[in-house]
XYZ file of N, CA and C in Angstrom:
231
model
N -26.179 -19.652 -1.065
C -25.322 -18.679 -0.003
C -23.849 -19.662 0.274
N -23.160 -18.691 0.382
C -21.750 -18.992 0.655
C -21.501 -19.550 2.262
N -20.447 -20.381 2.181
C -20.557 -20.641 3.797
C -19.051 -20.186 4.169
N -18.219 -19.377 3.349
C -16.774 -18.840 4.057
C -17.250 -17.497 4.207
N -16.610 -16.944 5.464
C -16.846 -15.656 5.936
C -16.199 -14.601 4.776
N -16.775 -13.369 5.186
C -16.347 -12.421 4.107
C -14.868 -11.767 4.728
N -13.757 -11.371 3.764
C -12.649 -10.836 4.334
C -12.842 -9.584 5.195
N -11.958 -9.418 6.126
C -11.912 -8.441 6.770
C -11.189 -7.161 6.419
N -10.124 -7.564 5.691
C -9.178 -6.442 4.941
C -9.978 -5.847 3.742
N -9.667 -4.448 3.587
C -10.303 -4.249 2.271
C -9.437 -3.846 1.270
N -8.172 -4.248 1.557
C -6.988 -4.368 0.393
C -6.141 -5.419 0.511
N -5.770 -6.012 -0.778
C -4.997 -7.311 -0.671
C -3.229 -6.377 -0.348
N -2.564 -7.341 0.234
C -1.155 -6.818 0.473
C -0.173 -7.924 0.349
N 0.827 -7.629 -0.700
C 1.854 -8.710 -0.779
C 3.075 -8.097 -0.315
N 3.860 -9.196 0.237
C 4.992 -8.790 0.778
C 6.041 -8.936 -0.111
N 6.911 -8.125 -0.867
C 8.001 -8.128 -1.912
C 9.211 -8.738 -1.092
N 9.599 -10.065 -2.157
C 11.075 -10.583 -1.642
C 12.191 -9.756 -2.044
N 12.856 -9.271 -1.295
C 14.201 -8.562 -1.603
C 15.186 -9.361 -2.195
N 15.744 -8.933 -3.438
C 16.646 -9.796 -4.149
C 18.047 -8.808 -4.368
N 18.976 -9.494 -4.584
C 20.230 -8.704 -5.057
C 20.515 -8.235 -6.342
N 20.999 -7.116 -6.383
C 21.241 -6.469 -7.549
C 21.046 -5.093 -7.816
N 21.380 -4.106 -8.643
C 21.274 -2.749 -8.933
C 20.190 -2.533 -10.116
N 19.537 -1.731 -9.795
C 18.421 -0.851 -11.054
C 19.166 -0.410 -12.050
N 18.759 -0.957 -13.029
C 19.681 -0.371 -14.469
C 19.046 1.083 -14.901
N 17.961 1.361 -14.065
C 17.646 2.897 -14.463
C 18.164 3.736 -13.546
N 17.870 3.566 -12.345
C 18.316 4.493 -11.320
C 19.839 3.987 -10.728
N 20.088 2.728 -10.643
C 21.147 2.356 -9.839
C 20.981 2.120 -8.502
N 19.675 2.074 -7.840
C 19.535 1.823 -6.474
C 19.390 0.272 -6.239
N 20.004 -0.235 -5.181
C 19.968 -1.573 -4.595
C 18.796 -1.829 -4.065
N 17.631 -1.782 -4.535
C 16.497 -1.933 -3.958
C 15.435 -2.677 -4.971
N 16.099 -3.962 -5.225
C 15.275 -4.616 -6.179
C 14.372 -5.719 -5.359
N 13.137 -6.145 -5.833
C 12.438 -6.855 -4.977
C 11.335 -7.878 -6.200
N 11.022 -9.043 -5.468
C 10.197 -9.853 -6.660
C 8.829 -9.906 -6.091
N 7.709 -9.791 -6.441
C 6.452 -10.049 -6.229
C 5.336 -10.303 -7.509
N 4.312 -10.890 -7.123
C 3.415 -11.404 -8.046
C 2.455 -9.976 -8.174
N 2.002 -9.860 -9.607
C 0.893 -8.900 -9.790
C -0.276 -9.483 -10.774
N -1.131 -8.548 -10.542
C -2.376 -9.140 -11.634
C -2.216 -8.073 -12.693
N -2.090 -8.207 -13.815
C -2.125 -7.041 -14.869
C -2.676 -7.339 -16.089
N -2.696 -6.662 -17.181
C -3.227 -7.185 -18.444
C -2.375 -8.690 -18.681
N -3.216 -9.527 -19.346
C -2.772 -10.807 -19.626
C -2.730 -11.867 -18.471
N -3.191 -11.379 -17.417
C -3.116 -12.282 -16.146
C -2.034 -12.081 -15.155
N -1.677 -13.101 -14.236
C -0.661 -12.930 -13.274
C 0.545 -12.874 -13.589
N 1.713 -12.030 -13.186
C 2.911 -12.099 -13.583
C 3.887 -11.769 -12.201
N 5.045 -12.610 -12.279
C 5.891 -12.586 -11.369
C 6.869 -11.564 -12.092
N 7.136 -10.462 -11.095
C 7.809 -9.390 -11.672
C 9.182 -9.037 -10.637
N 10.069 -8.389 -11.399
C 11.174 -7.943 -10.428
C 11.307 -6.453 -10.712
N 10.935 -5.485 -9.808
C 10.958 -4.265 -9.732
C 11.930 -3.301 -8.765
N 12.395 -2.111 -9.436
C 13.037 -1.531 -8.469
C 12.150 -0.726 -7.493
N 12.387 -0.759 -6.153
C 11.717 -0.184 -5.131
C 11.532 1.462 -5.177
N 12.780 1.833 -5.620
C 12.894 3.441 -5.408
C 12.345 3.850 -6.616
N 12.528 3.378 -7.966
C 11.750 4.192 -9.113
C 10.611 3.394 -9.815
N 10.482 2.274 -9.321
C 9.387 1.220 -9.905
C 9.755 0.789 -11.349
N 10.848 0.887 -11.665
C 11.432 0.308 -12.912
C 11.195 -1.023 -12.889
N 10.484 -1.802 -14.254
C 10.565 -3.144 -14.447
C 11.762 -3.522 -14.902
N 12.510 -4.668 -13.983
C 13.731 -5.254 -14.468
C 13.429 -6.748 -15.295
N 12.274 -7.275 -14.614
C 11.949 -8.574 -15.249
C 10.591 -9.045 -15.028
N 9.870 -9.588 -15.806
C 8.507 -10.115 -15.841
C 8.504 -11.048 -16.640
N 7.781 -12.019 -15.987
C 7.397 -13.635 -16.416
C 6.560 -13.926 -16.147
N 5.715 -14.515 -16.962
C 4.070 -15.355 -16.481
C 4.068 -16.060 -15.328
N 3.050 -15.593 -14.613
C 2.881 -16.300 -13.337
C 1.873 -17.373 -13.382
N 1.472 -18.072 -12.096
C 0.398 -19.074 -12.328
C -0.744 -18.626 -12.880
N -1.574 -19.434 -13.586
C -2.725 -19.042 -14.507
C -3.784 -18.509 -13.284
N -4.103 -19.082 -12.026
C -4.995 -18.564 -11.332
C -4.255 -17.816 -9.877
N -3.188 -17.393 -10.172
C -2.525 -16.610 -8.875
C -2.418 -17.536 -7.913
N -2.574 -17.248 -6.442
C -2.442 -17.993 -5.557
C -3.610 -19.024 -5.164
N -4.720 -19.079 -6.178
C -5.683 -20.180 -6.048
C -5.279 -21.319 -6.625
N -5.446 -22.464 -6.069
C -5.235 -23.748 -6.445
C -6.451 -24.454 -6.759
N -6.942 -24.683 -7.832
C -8.300 -25.547 -8.152
C -8.021 -26.768 -7.760
N -9.076 -27.352 -7.235
C -9.069 -28.589 -6.833
C -9.235 -29.855 -7.733
N -9.686 -29.584 -9.053
C -9.690 -30.450 -10.089
C -8.418 -31.461 -10.253
N -7.292 -30.691 -10.387
C -5.909 -31.216 -10.888
C -5.616 -32.208 -9.470
N -6.222 -31.904 -8.419
C -5.551 -32.666 -7.305
C -6.426 -33.912 -7.005
N -7.925 -33.942 -7.420
C -8.497 -35.237 -7.346
C -8.244 -36.468 -8.068
N -8.045 -37.634 -7.852
C -8.084 -38.616 -8.373
C -9.277 -39.133 -8.992
N -9.055 -39.549 -10.435
C -10.217 -40.078 -10.964
C -10.816 -41.596 -10.465
N -12.231 -41.687 -10.232
C -12.563 -42.736 -9.796
C -12.861 -43.764 -10.802
N -12.450 -45.189 -10.886
C -12.598 -46.017 -11.987
C -13.829 -47.032 -11.634
């Protein structure tokens, strides 16, 4: 049995971070950055909020927002 509570939200929500620049597809000045889960894992993307054109896409952290405990625990000797 798990000891953590079940989430109350039915959907995940990410707040996009606005960035400067114009969309190369439609010319709108509505670029934003945010993290998405897609084929190949997590990605940090920069997209146009007006036409959804992808301006930049780079690999994100392997586990998204989850930080595994293992790397932070010091080995005992």
